[in-house]
């Protein structure tokens, strides 16, 4: 019988699962309580997704040998495959109790904890596994993803780099580095990782440009999933670093080889939109949706295409796709029926802040309209926005919302995302309410915000939220302001949130007054902005705040701006006090500054002539 069991185990190790199963069953027909045969037959059945019998067999083996750590290890794996994660976690813990130096058991325990979103516990477990086996590649890989989930990008990246030091050609590690860098908006890091994996998988020599290499080879075997993924990552990385021609080339190449991949025309649509080709973008988004109606990012992205072209009615209707297109929106959705634009009279409706502060400031104009229509409107806003709106009479009630709390009081009839209000209210270019100010300025005129200086008081903001996925493109270095700072007849103030130390040093050397340290919240920012004659800002929350308050603001835009700024206009239907300055080409902020300097010089001259 021992020989038969050994033969069964050899078949098992060779991957001959059907033969191994038959051999294990022969062993058990002669010796029904043979624990090794019971446990190993269970592992075979687990690979066949016969979960109930697999788990029962392994548990039976444990009754005959309750001190066998390996059996608990097998049980943990079988339970994990059966999605019985709590039972899997308990089994691995028992295996570790019996074999406390077993690195693989710690690793599998970490996987079970991570699958249950026990992120902090998984981190400690992976660290124990790596202490026992510092060369465990997958341990490093999964620990990096845990760090990423904990928003610790520095340790996530260093963990992967540690592993790549002894496994430099491990494609999974490099893909993880790409994905994690992308998640944390490190697009240059994602770009570098995409190129590293492309050179590995495609065999591109270091001295040859990847695009030139792709153009020179006749065939690419996209049956290899990793090659498909590396081409997609390469195309996306070129897009995110605004090399649109190369992005378009790689993605069109991939699409020619794999015409059923709906994700590819989705990104191609975004590339076309960034090239200010909305008709082409629309065609790509439609193609992606036809290929896969479940590809919800395509219709959501198409909404932005429609909005930037000024078709607000259809654009906002499609914009609702975000609730099913992206996990972050699914996760933040309140547990209430969504208001669909039906008569709100007499209904209690929670209006939920959902995106950036700029988006919220832009859309708050619609809340008083709902109140005028007879709705009992509650504005759920984050604490930062609450500093302005605490006593706002535009809503029935303003609630400081804990974003993790998705419940609503029982008297609430509907919930509505703030960005859904224009669609539900039938807003188009012809009827945007733009009476300003439409938000309060509770600290206006308080002496601590008084600005002293000669001539025009001009505020400067050159970078937005660093976590915004386009911040690297919509922001620029402080030194870019240099041509403006030469102008006489104005005093310049920095309202930049958390400027870099080199920017602070540069401000001091050129006479720009840093007032950002006096700004603790948005109410402080509003009071400071109200003291200005003009705010110059990139596309970020301060620009919206100035516009909502009716303060003159010049907004500096990329050549492919966010949808709300439309195309080819130097004014905004959203903010009557706003003027738009657009890049003449991608990345050309110096070109923007030439036009801004000319306009500012004219304004200074007019101010001096008064």
Coordinates of C-alpha atoms in Angstrom, one line a residue:
X1 CA 0.0 0.0 0.0
X2 CA 2.9 2.3 0.7
X3 CA 4.1 1.9 -2.9
X4 CA 0.7 2.7 -4.3
X5 CA 0.5 5.9 -2.2
X6 CA 4.0 6.9 -3.4
X7 CA 2.9 6.3 -7.0
X8 CA -0.2 8.4 -6.5
X9 CA 1.9 11.2 -5.0
X10 CA 4.3 11.0 -8.0
X11 CA 1.4 11.3 -10.4
X12 CA 0.1 14.2 -8.4
X13 CA 3.5 16.0 -8.5
X14 CA 3.6 15.4 -12.3
X15 CA 0.3 17.2 -12.7
X16 CA -1.5 14.0 -13.8
X17 CA -4.5 14.8 -11.7
X18 CA -7.0 12.3 -13.0
X19 CA -4.6 9.4 -12.6
X20 CA -3.6 10.7 -9.2
X21 CA -7.2 10.8 -8.1
X22 CA -7.8 7.2 -9.2
X23 CA -4.7 6.1 -7.4
X24 CA -5.6 7.9 -4.1
X25 CA -9.1 6.3 -4.3
X26 CA -7.5 2.9 -4.7
X27 CA -5.4 3.5 -1.6
X28 CA -8.6 4.5 0.3
X29 CA -10.6 1.6 -0.9
X30 CA -8.0 -0.6 0.9
X31 CA -7.3 1.7 3.8
X32 CA -10.2 4.2 4.3
X33 CA -8.6 6.1 7.1
X34 CA -5.2 6.6 5.5
X35 CA -4.7 10.4 6.4
X36 CA -2.2 11.3 3.7
X37 CA -4.4 9.8 0.9
X38 CA -7.4 11.6 2.4
X39 CA -5.7 15.0 2.5
X40 CA -4.0 14.7 -0.9
X41 CA -7.2 13.5 -2.6
X42 CA -8.8 16.5 -1.1
X43 CA -6.2 18.8 -2.7
X44 CA -6.8 17.1 -6.1
X45 CA -10.6 17.6 -5.8
X46 CA -10.0 21.2 -4.8
X47 CA -8.4 21.9 -8.2
X48 CA -11.5 20.4 -9.8
X49 CA -13.7 22.9 -7.8
X50 CA -15.3 20.0 -6.0
X51 CA -15.0 22.0 -2.9
X52 CA -17.4 20.3 -0.4
X53 CA -15.9 16.9 -0.9
X54 CA -12.4 18.3 -0.9
X55 CA -12.8 20.1 2.4
X56 CA -14.5 17.1 4.0
X57 CA -11.7 14.8 3.0
X58 CA -9.0 17.1 4.4
X59 CA -10.9 17.6 7.6
X60 CA -11.3 13.8 8.0
X61 CA -7.5 13.5 7.5
X62 CA -7.0 15.9 10.4
X63 CA -9.2 13.8 12.7
X64 CA -6.7 11.0 12.3
X65 CA -3.6 13.2 12.6
X66 CA -4.5 16.5 14.3
X67 CA -0.9 17.6 14.7
X68 CA 0.0 17.5 11.0
X69 CA 0.6 21.1 10.0
X70 CA 0.6 20.2 6.4
X71 CA -3.0 19.1 6.6
X72 CA -4.1 22.4 7.9
X73 CA -2.1 24.0 5.2
X74 CA -4.0 22.0 2.6
X75 CA -7.3 22.8 4.3
X76 CA -6.5 26.5 4.2
X77 CA -5.8 26.3 0.5
X78 CA -9.0 24.3 -0.2
X79 CA -11.1 26.8 1.8
X80 CA -9.6 29.7 0.0
X81 CA -10.5 28.2 -3.4
X82 CA -14.0 27.7 -2.1
X83 CA -14.1 31.3 -1.0
X84 CA -14.5 30.3 2.7
X85 CA -12.0 32.9 3.7
X86 CA -12.5 33.0 7.4
X87 CA -12.2 29.2 7.6
X88 CA -9.1 29.4 5.4
X89 CA -7.5 32.0 7.7
X90 CA -8.2 29.8 10.7
X91 CA -6.6 26.8 9.1
X92 CA -3.4 28.7 8.2
X93 CA -3.2 30.0 11.7
X94 CA -3.4 26.5 13.0
X95 CA -0.7 25.4 10.6
X96 CA 1.6 28.2 11.8
X97 CA 0.9 27.2 15.5
X98 CA 2.1 23.7 14.7
X99 CA 5.0 24.9 12.4
X100 CA 5.9 28.4 13.5
X101 CA 8.9 28.8 11.1
X102 CA 6.9 28.0 8.0
X103 CA 7.2 31.0 5.6
X104 CA 4.7 29.7 3.1
X105 CA 2.0 29.3 5.7
X106 CA 2.5 32.9 6.7
X107 CA 2.3 33.9 3.0
X108 CA -0.9 32.0 2.4
X109 CA -2.4 33.4 5.7
X110 CA -1.6 36.9 4.4
X111 CA -3.4 36.1 1.2
X112 CA -6.5 35.0 3.1
X113 CA -6.4 38.2 5.3
X114 CA -5.9 40.4 2.2
X115 CA -8.8 38.8 0.5
X116 CA -11.0 39.7 3.5
X117 CA -9.6 43.3 3.4
X118 CA -7.9 42.8 6.7
X119 CA -5.1 45.0 5.3
X120 CA -3.2 45.8 8.5
X121 CA -3.2 42.2 9.6
X122 CA -2.1 41.0 6.1
X123 CA 0.8 43.5 6.2
X124 CA 2.2 42.1 9.5
X125 CA 1.7 38.5 8.3
X126 CA 3.6 39.1 5.0
X127 CA 6.4 40.8 7.0
X128 CA 6.7 37.6 9.1
X129 CA 6.8 35.5 6.0
X130 CA 9.6 37.6 4.5
X131 CA 11.6 37.6 7.7
X132 CA 11.6 33.8 7.4
X133 CA 12.2 33.8 3.7
X134 CA 13.6 37.2 2.4
X135 CA 13.7 35.8 -1.2
X136 CA 9.9 35.1 -1.4
X137 CA 9.1 37.0 -4.6
X138 CA 5.3 36.7 -4.3
X139 CA 5.5 37.7 -0.6
X140 CA 7.2 41.0 -1.6
X141 CA 4.7 41.4 -4.5
X142 CA 1.6 41.0 -2.3
X143 CA 3.1 43.1 0.6
X144 CA 3.6 45.9 -1.9
X145 CA -0.1 45.8 -2.9
X146 CA -1.0 45.9 0.8
X147 CA 1.2 49.0 1.3
X148 CA -0.5 50.5 -1.7
X149 CA -4.0 49.8 -0.2
X150 CA -2.8 51.5 3.0
X151 CA -1.8 54.6 0.8
X152 CA 1.9 54.0 1.7
X153 CA 3.3 54.3 -1.8
X154 CA 6.9 54.8 -0.6
X155 CA 7.0 51.4 1.1
X156 CA 5.0 49.8 -1.7
X157 CA 7.6 50.9 -4.2
X158 CA 10.7 50.0 -2.1
X159 CA 9.2 46.5 -1.4
X160 CA 9.0 45.8 -5.1
X161 CA 12.5 47.3 -5.7
X162 CA 13.9 45.0 -3.0
X163 CA 12.4 42.0 -4.8
X164 CA 13.5 43.1 -8.2
X165 CA 17.1 43.3 -6.9
X166 CA 17.2 39.5 -6.7
X167 CA 14.5 38.8 -9.4
X168 CA 15.1 41.6 -12.0
X169 CA 13.3 39.8 -14.8
X170 CA 10.2 38.9 -12.9
X171 CA 7.4 40.3 -15.0
X172 CA 4.8 40.1 -12.3
X173 CA 6.9 42.4 -10.0
X174 CA 7.3 45.0 -12.8
X175 CA 3.6 44.8 -13.6
X176 CA 2.8 45.4 -10.0
X177 CA 5.2 48.4 -9.9
X178 CA 3.3 49.8 -13.0
X179 CA -0.1 49.3 -11.5
X180 CA 0.8 50.7 -8.0
X181 CA 2.5 53.7 -9.5
X182 CA -0.5 54.4 -11.7
X183 CA -2.9 54.0 -8.7
X184 CA -0.8 56.7 -6.8
X185 CA -0.6 59.0 -9.8
X186 CA 3.1 58.5 -10.3
X187 CA 2.8 58.4 -14.1
X188 CA 6.5 58.7 -14.7
X189 CA 7.0 55.7 -12.4
X190 CA 4.3 53.8 -14.3
X191 CA 5.8 54.8 -17.6
X192 CA 9.2 53.5 -16.6
X193 CA 7.7 50.2 -15.4
X194 CA 5.7 49.8 -18.6
X195 CA 8.9 50.3 -20.7
X196 CA 10.8 47.8 -18.5
X197 CA 8.2 45.1 -19.0
X198 CA 7.9 45.8 -22.7
X199 CA 11.7 45.4 -23.2
X200 CA 11.6 42.1 -21.3
X201 CA 8.5 40.6 -22.9
X202 CA 9.2 41.9 -26.5
X203 CA 13.0 41.5 -26.3
X204 CA 13.8 45.1 -27.2
X205 CA 17.5 45.9 -26.9
X206 CA 18.4 48.7 -24.6
X207 CA 19.8 50.9 -27.3
X208 CA 16.7 50.7 -29.5
X209 CA 13.6 52.9 -29.2
X210 CA 10.6 50.7 -28.4
X211 CA 8.4 52.3 -31.0
X212 CA 11.1 51.9 -33.7
X213 CA 11.4 48.2 -32.6
X214 CA 7.7 47.6 -32.9
X215 CA 7.7 49.1 -36.4
X216 CA 10.5 46.8 -37.4
X217 CA 9.3 43.4 -36.4
X218 CA 6.7 41.5 -38.5
X219 CA 4.8 39.6 -35.9
X220 CA 3.9 40.0 -32.2
X221 CA 2.4 37.0 -30.4
X222 CA -0.5 38.5 -28.5
X223 CA -1.7 35.0 -27.5
X224 CA 0.6 35.6 -24.6
X225 CA -1.5 37.5 -22.1
X226 CA 1.5 39.2 -20.6
X227 CA 2.4 40.6 -24.1
X228 CA -1.1 41.9 -24.5
X229 CA -0.9 43.5 -21.1
X230 CA 2.5 45.0 -21.7
X231 CA 1.3 46.6 -24.9
X232 CA -1.7 48.0 -23.2
X233 CA 0.3 49.3 -20.3
X234 CA 2.8 50.9 -22.8
X235 CA 0.1 52.6 -24.7
X236 CA -1.6 53.9 -21.5
X237 CA 1.7 55.1 -20.1
X238 CA 2.4 57.1 -23.3
X239 CA -1.1 58.6 -22.9
X240 CA -0.7 59.5 -19.3
X241 CA 2.6 61.2 -20.0
X242 CA 1.0 63.1 -22.9
X243 CA 3.0 61.5 -25.7
X244 CA -0.2 61.0 -27.7
X245 CA 1.3 60.0 -31.1
X246 CA 3.2 57.1 -29.5
X247 CA 0.2 56.1 -27.4
X248 CA -2.1 56.1 -30.5
X249 CA 0.4 54.0 -32.4
X250 CA 0.8 51.3 -29.7
X251 CA -2.9 51.1 -29.0
X252 CA -3.9 50.9 -32.6
X253 CA -1.3 48.2 -33.1
X254 CA -2.7 46.2 -30.2
X255 CA -6.2 46.7 -31.5
X256 CA -5.2 45.4 -35.0
X257 CA -3.9 42.3 -33.3
X258 CA -6.7 41.9 -30.8
X259 CA -9.8 43.6 -32.2
X260 CA -12.1 42.2 -29.5
X261 CA -10.4 44.0 -26.6
X262 CA -12.9 46.7 -25.7
X263 CA -10.5 48.4 -23.3
X264 CA -8.3 49.4 -26.2
X265 CA -10.8 51.7 -28.1
X266 CA -11.8 53.1 -24.7
X267 CA -8.3 54.4 -24.2
X268 CA -8.0 55.4 -27.8
X269 CA -11.1 57.5 -27.3
X270 CA -9.4 59.3 -24.5
X271 CA -6.3 59.8 -26.6
X272 CA -8.4 61.3 -29.4
X273 CA -10.2 63.6 -26.8
X274 CA -6.8 64.7 -25.6
X275 CA -5.9 65.6 -29.2
X276 CA -9.1 67.7 -29.3
X277 CA -10.7 65.3 -31.8
X278 CA -14.1 64.7 -30.2
X279 CA -15.7 63.1 -33.2
X280 CA -13.0 60.5 -33.4
X281 CA -13.2 60.0 -29.6
X282 CA -17.0 59.4 -29.9
X283 CA -16.4 56.8 -32.6
X284 CA -13.9 54.9 -30.4
X285 CA -16.2 55.0 -27.3
X286 CA -19.1 53.7 -29.4
X287 CA -16.9 50.9 -30.8
X288 CA -15.8 49.9 -27.3
X289 CA -19.4 49.8 -26.0
X290 CA -20.5 47.7 -29.0
X291 CA -17.7 45.2 -28.4
X292 CA -18.5 44.9 -24.7
X293 CA -21.7 46.6 -23.3
X294 CA -20.3 45.8 -19.8
X295 CA -17.3 48.1 -20.5
X296 CA -18.9 50.9 -18.5
X297 CA -15.9 53.2 -18.7
X298 CA -16.6 53.8 -22.4
X299 CA -20.0 55.4 -22.0
X300 CA -18.8 57.3 -19.0
X301 CA -15.8 58.6 -20.9
X302 CA -18.2 59.4 -23.8
X303 CA -20.1 61.7 -21.5
X304 CA -17.0 63.8 -21.1
X305 CA -16.7 63.9 -24.9
X306 CA -20.2 65.3 -25.2
X307 CA -19.8 67.7 -22.4
X308 CA -16.6 69.3 -23.7
X309 CA -18.4 69.8 -27.0
X310 CA -21.2 71.7 -25.2
X311 CA -23.9 69.0 -25.4
X312 CA -24.7 69.3 -21.7
X313 CA -28.1 67.6 -21.9
X314 CA -26.9 64.3 -23.3
X315 CA -23.5 64.6 -21.6
X316 CA -24.9 64.9 -18.1
X317 CA -27.4 62.1 -18.9
X318 CA -24.5 59.7 -19.7
X319 CA -22.4 61.1 -16.9
X320 CA -24.5 58.9 -14.5
X321 CA -22.5 55.9 -15.8
X322 CA -19.8 56.7 -13.3
X323 CA -21.9 55.0 -10.6
X324 CA -21.3 51.7 -12.3
X325 CA -18.1 52.4 -14.2
X326 CA -15.7 53.0 -11.2
X327 CA -15.2 51.3 -7.9
X328 CA -14.7 54.5 -6.0
X329 CA -18.2 55.7 -7.0
X330 CA -19.8 52.4 -6.3
X331 CA -18.1 52.5 -2.8
X332 CA -19.3 56.0 -2.0
X333 CA -22.9 55.6 -3.1
X334 CA -25.4 56.3 -0.3
X335 CA -27.9 53.7 0.7
X336 CA -31.0 55.4 -0.6
X337 CA -33.0 55.6 -3.8
X338 CA -31.3 57.9 -6.3
X339 CA -33.3 61.0 -7.3
X340 CA -34.0 60.9 -11.0
X341 CA -35.2 64.5 -11.6
X342 CA -38.9 63.8 -10.8
X343 CA -40.9 66.5 -8.9
X344 CA -38.9 67.2 -5.7
X345 CA -41.6 69.1 -4.0
X346 CA -42.1 67.9 -0.4
X347 CA -39.3 65.3 -0.7
X348 CA -36.2 65.2 1.5
X349 CA -33.2 64.8 -0.8
X350 CA -29.6 64.3 0.4
X351 CA -27.2 66.0 -2.1
X352 CA -23.9 64.2 -1.8
X353 CA -20.5 65.8 -2.4
X354 CA -18.6 63.2 -4.4
X355 CA -15.5 64.5 -6.2
X356 CA -13.0 67.3 -5.9
X357 CA -13.6 70.6 -4.1
X358 CA -13.6 72.4 -7.5
X359 CA -16.4 70.1 -8.8
X360 CA -18.4 70.7 -5.6
X361 CA -18.0 74.4 -5.7
X362 CA -19.1 74.5 -9.3
X363 CA -22.3 72.4 -8.7
X364 CA -23.4 73.9 -5.4
X365 CA -25.2 76.6 -7.4
X366 CA -28.0 74.0 -8.1
X367 CA -28.8 73.3 -4.5
X368 CA -30.8 76.5 -3.9
X369 CA -32.8 75.8 -7.1
X370 CA -34.0 72.5 -5.6
X371 CA -34.9 74.3 -2.4
X372 CA -36.9 76.9 -4.5
X373 CA -38.7 73.9 -6.2
X374 CA -40.0 72.9 -2.8
X375 CA -37.5 70.2 -1.8
X376 CA -36.1 69.7 1.6
X377 CA -32.5 69.6 0.6
X378 CA -29.7 68.4 2.8
X379 CA -26.1 69.1 1.6
X380 CA -23.7 66.3 2.7
X381 CA -20.2 67.8 2.5
X382 CA -16.8 67.0 3.8
X383 CA -15.4 69.0 6.8
X384 CA -13.2 71.1 4.5
X385 CA -16.3 72.5 2.6
X386 CA -18.3 72.7 5.8
X387 CA -16.1 75.5 6.9
X388 CA -17.8 77.7 4.3
X389 CA -21.3 76.2 4.2
X390 CA -22.0 75.7 7.9
X391 CA -24.7 78.5 8.0
X392 CA -25.6 78.5 4.3
X393 CA -29.2 79.2 3.6
X394 CA -29.0 77.7 0.1
X395 CA -29.7 74.3 1.6
X396 CA -32.3 73.3 4.2
X397 CA -29.5 71.6 6.2
X398 CA -25.8 71.3 5.8
X399 CA -24.3 68.1 7.3
X400 CA -20.7 67.5 8.0
X401 CA -20.5 64.1 6.2
X402 CA -18.2 61.3 7.3
X403 CA -17.5 59.8 3.9
X404 CA -17.2 56.3 5.1
X405 CA -20.8 56.5 6.4
X406 CA -23.2 55.4 3.6
X407 CA -26.4 55.3 5.6
X408 CA -29.0 58.1 5.6
X409 CA -31.6 59.0 8.2
X410 CA -35.0 57.2 7.7
X411 CA -36.8 60.5 6.8
X412 CA -34.7 60.9 3.6
X413 CA -36.6 60.0 0.4
X414 CA -33.7 60.2 -2.1
X415 CA -30.0 60.7 -2.5
X416 CA -28.4 62.5 -5.4
X417 CA -24.8 63.0 -6.4
X418 CA -23.9 66.7 -6.6
X419 CA -22.7 66.1 -10.2
X420 CA -26.1 64.7 -11.1
X421 CA -28.0 67.9 -10.4
X422 CA -27.5 69.6 -13.7
X423 CA -28.6 66.5 -15.6
X424 CA -31.7 66.0 -13.4
X425 CA -32.5 69.7 -13.7
X426 CA -32.3 69.8 -17.5
X427 CA -29.3 72.2 -17.7
X428 CA -27.8 73.1 -21.0
X429 CA -25.5 75.9 -22.2
X430 CA -28.5 78.1 -22.6
X431 CA -29.7 78.0 -19.0
X432 CA -26.7 77.6 -16.7
X433 CA -27.4 79.6 -13.5
X434 CA -24.4 81.9 -13.2
X435 CA -25.5 84.6 -10.7
X436 CA -22.6 85.2 -8.4
X437 CA -21.8 84.9 -5.6
X438 CA -23.8 81.9 -4.8
X439 CA -21.9 80.6 -1.8
X440 CA -21.3 82.5 1.5
X441 CA -18.0 84.1 2.5
X442 CA -18.3 83.8 6.3
X443 CA -14.9 85.3 7.2
X444 CA -14.9 88.1 4.6
X445 CA -13.4 91.3 5.9
X446 CA -11.8 89.9 9.0
X447 CA -8.6 91.8 9.6
X448 CA -6.2 88.8 9.6
X449 CA -7.0 88.4 5.8
X450 CA -6.3 92.0 4.9
X451 CA -3.7 92.2 2.1
X452 CA -1.3 95.1 2.0
X453 CA 0.6 96.1 -1.1
X454 CA 0.7 98.6 -3.9
X455 CA -1.1 98.4 -7.2
X456 CA -3.2 95.4 -8.3
X457 CA -3.4 92.6 -5.8
X458 CA -2.8 89.4 -7.8
X459 CA -3.0 85.9 -6.3
X460 CA -1.0 83.0 -7.8
X461 CA -1.8 79.2 -7.7
X462 CA 0.3 77.0 -9.9
X463 CA -0.5 73.4 -8.7
X464 CA -3.6 71.6 -7.7
X465 CA -4.3 68.5 -5.7
X466 CA -1.3 66.2 -6.2
X467 CA -3.6 63.2 -6.1
X468 CA -5.5 64.4 -9.1
X469 CA -4.7 62.1 -12.0
X470 CA -3.9 65.0 -14.4
X471 CA -2.2 67.3 -11.9
X472 CA 1.2 66.7 -13.5
X473 CA -0.2 68.1 -16.7
X474 CA -2.3 70.9 -15.4
X475 CA 0.4 72.2 -13.0
X476 CA 3.8 73.9 -13.6
X477 CA 6.9 75.0 -11.7
X478 CA 6.8 78.3 -9.8
X479 CA 9.5 79.7 -12.1
X480 CA 7.1 79.7 -15.0
X481 CA 5.6 82.9 -13.5
X482 CA 8.9 84.8 -14.0
X483 CA 7.8 86.9 -17.0
X484 CA 4.8 88.2 -15.0
X485 CA 6.7 89.0 -11.9
X486 CA 8.8 91.6 -13.9
X487 CA 5.6 93.7 -14.3
X488 CA 5.4 96.9 -12.2
X489 CA 2.1 98.1 -10.8
X490 CA 1.1 94.9 -9.1
X491 CA 1.8 93.0 -5.8
X492 CA 1.8 89.2 -6.2
X493 CA 0.6 86.8 -3.4
X494 CA 1.0 83.1 -3.3
X495 CA -2.1 81.1 -2.3
X496 CA -0.4 77.8 -3.2
X497 CA -1.2 75.0 -0.8
X498 CA 1.9 73.3 0.6
X499 CA 4.5 74.8 -1.8
X500 CA 7.8 73.1 -2.3
X501 CA 10.7 74.6 -0.3
X502 CA 12.5 75.7 -3.5
X503 CA 9.3 77.5 -4.4
X504 CA 9.2 79.3 -1.0
X505 CA 12.9 80.3 -1.5
X506 CA 12.1 81.6 -5.0
X507 CA 9.2 83.6 -3.8
X508 CA 11.3 85.3 -1.2
X509 CA 13.9 86.2 -3.8
X510 CA 11.4 87.8 -6.2
X511 CA 9.1 89.6 -3.8
X512 CA 6.0 87.3 -4.0
X513 CA 4.2 87.4 -0.6
X514 CA 3.3 84.0 0.7
X515 CA -0.1 84.2 2.4
X516 CA -0.8 80.4 2.2
X517 CA 0.3 79.9 5.8
X518 CA -2.6 82.0 6.9
X519 CA -5.1 79.8 5.1
X520 CA -6.3 76.9 7.3
X521 CA -9.5 75.9 5.5
X522 CA -11.6 76.9 2.5
X523 CA -13.3 79.7 4.5
X524 CA -9.9 81.3 5.1
X525 CA -9.2 80.8 1.3
X526 CA -12.5 82.5 0.4
X527 CA -11.7 85.5 2.7
X528 CA -8.2 85.8 1.2
X529 CA -9.4 85.5 -2.4
X530 CA -12.0 88.2 -1.7
X531 CA -9.2 90.7 -1.0
X532 CA -7.6 90.2 -4.4
X533 CA -8.2 92.2 -7.5
X534 CA -7.4 89.1 -9.6
X535 CA -6.5 85.4 -9.1
X536 CA -4.3 83.6 -11.6
X537 CA -4.8 79.9 -11.2
X538 CA -4.4 76.6 -12.9
X539 CA -7.5 74.4 -13.1
X540 CA -8.0 73.7 -9.4
X541 CA -10.3 74.4 -6.5
X542 CA -9.1 78.1 -5.9
X543 CA -10.2 79.0 -9.5
X544 CA -13.7 77.6 -8.8
X545 CA -13.8 79.3 -5.4
X546 CA -13.0 82.7 -7.0
X547 CA -15.6 82.1 -9.7
X548 CA -18.3 81.1 -7.2
X549 CA -17.5 84.3 -5.2
X550 CA -17.6 86.5 -8.3
X551 CA -13.9 87.5 -7.9
X552 CA -12.0 88.1 -11.2
X553 CA -10.0 85.0 -12.0
X554 CA -7.9 84.0 -15.0
X555 CA -7.7 80.2 -15.3
X556 CA -4.7 78.7 -17.1
X557 CA -5.6 75.5 -19.0
X558 CA -3.9 72.7 -20.8
X559 CA -4.6 72.3 -24.5
X560 CA -6.9 69.4 -23.7
X561 CA -8.9 70.9 -20.8
X562 CA -11.4 69.3 -18.5
X563 CA -14.9 69.1 -20.0
X564 CA -16.3 72.1 -18.0
X565 CA -14.1 74.6 -19.9
X566 CA -15.4 73.5 -23.3
X567 CA -13.3 74.1 -26.5
X568 CA -12.1 77.2 -28.1
X569 CA -13.5 79.8 -25.6
X570 CA -11.8 82.4 -23.5
X571 CA -14.8 82.8 -21.3
X572 CA -16.8 80.4 -19.1
X573 CA -20.6 80.1 -19.0
X574 CA -20.2 78.8 -15.5
X575 CA -18.4 81.8 -14.0
X576 CA -19.0 85.4 -15.4
X577 CA -15.8 86.7 -13.6
X578 CA -13.5 84.1 -15.3
X579 CA -11.3 84.4 -18.3
X580 CA -9.6 81.3 -19.8
X581 CA -6.0 81.1 -21.2
X582 CA -5.2 77.9 -23.1
X583 CA -2.0 76.3 -24.0
X584 CA -1.2 76.7 -27.7
X585 CA 0.3 73.1 -27.7
X586 CA 0.8 70.3 -25.2
X587 CA 2.9 71.4 -22.3
X588 CA 3.5 74.9 -23.5
X589 CA 3.0 76.9 -20.3
X590 CA 5.6 79.6 -21.5
X591 CA 3.2 80.2 -24.4
X592 CA 0.4 80.7 -22.0
X593 CA 2.4 83.2 -19.9
X594 CA 3.1 85.4 -23.0
X595 CA -0.6 85.9 -23.4
X596 CA -1.2 86.3 -19.6
X597 CA 1.6 88.9 -19.3
X598 CA 0.1 90.9 -22.2
X599 CA -3.3 90.9 -20.7
X600 CA -2.1 91.6 -17.2
X601 CA 0.0 94.6 -18.4
X602 CA -3.1 96.0 -20.1
X603 CA -5.1 95.6 -16.8
X604 CA -2.3 97.2 -14.8
X605 CA -2.2 100.1 -17.2
X606 CA -6.0 100.6 -17.0
X607 CA -5.8 100.4 -13.2
X608 CA -3.1 103.0 -13.1
X609 CA -5.2 105.3 -15.4
X610 CA -8.1 105.4 -12.9

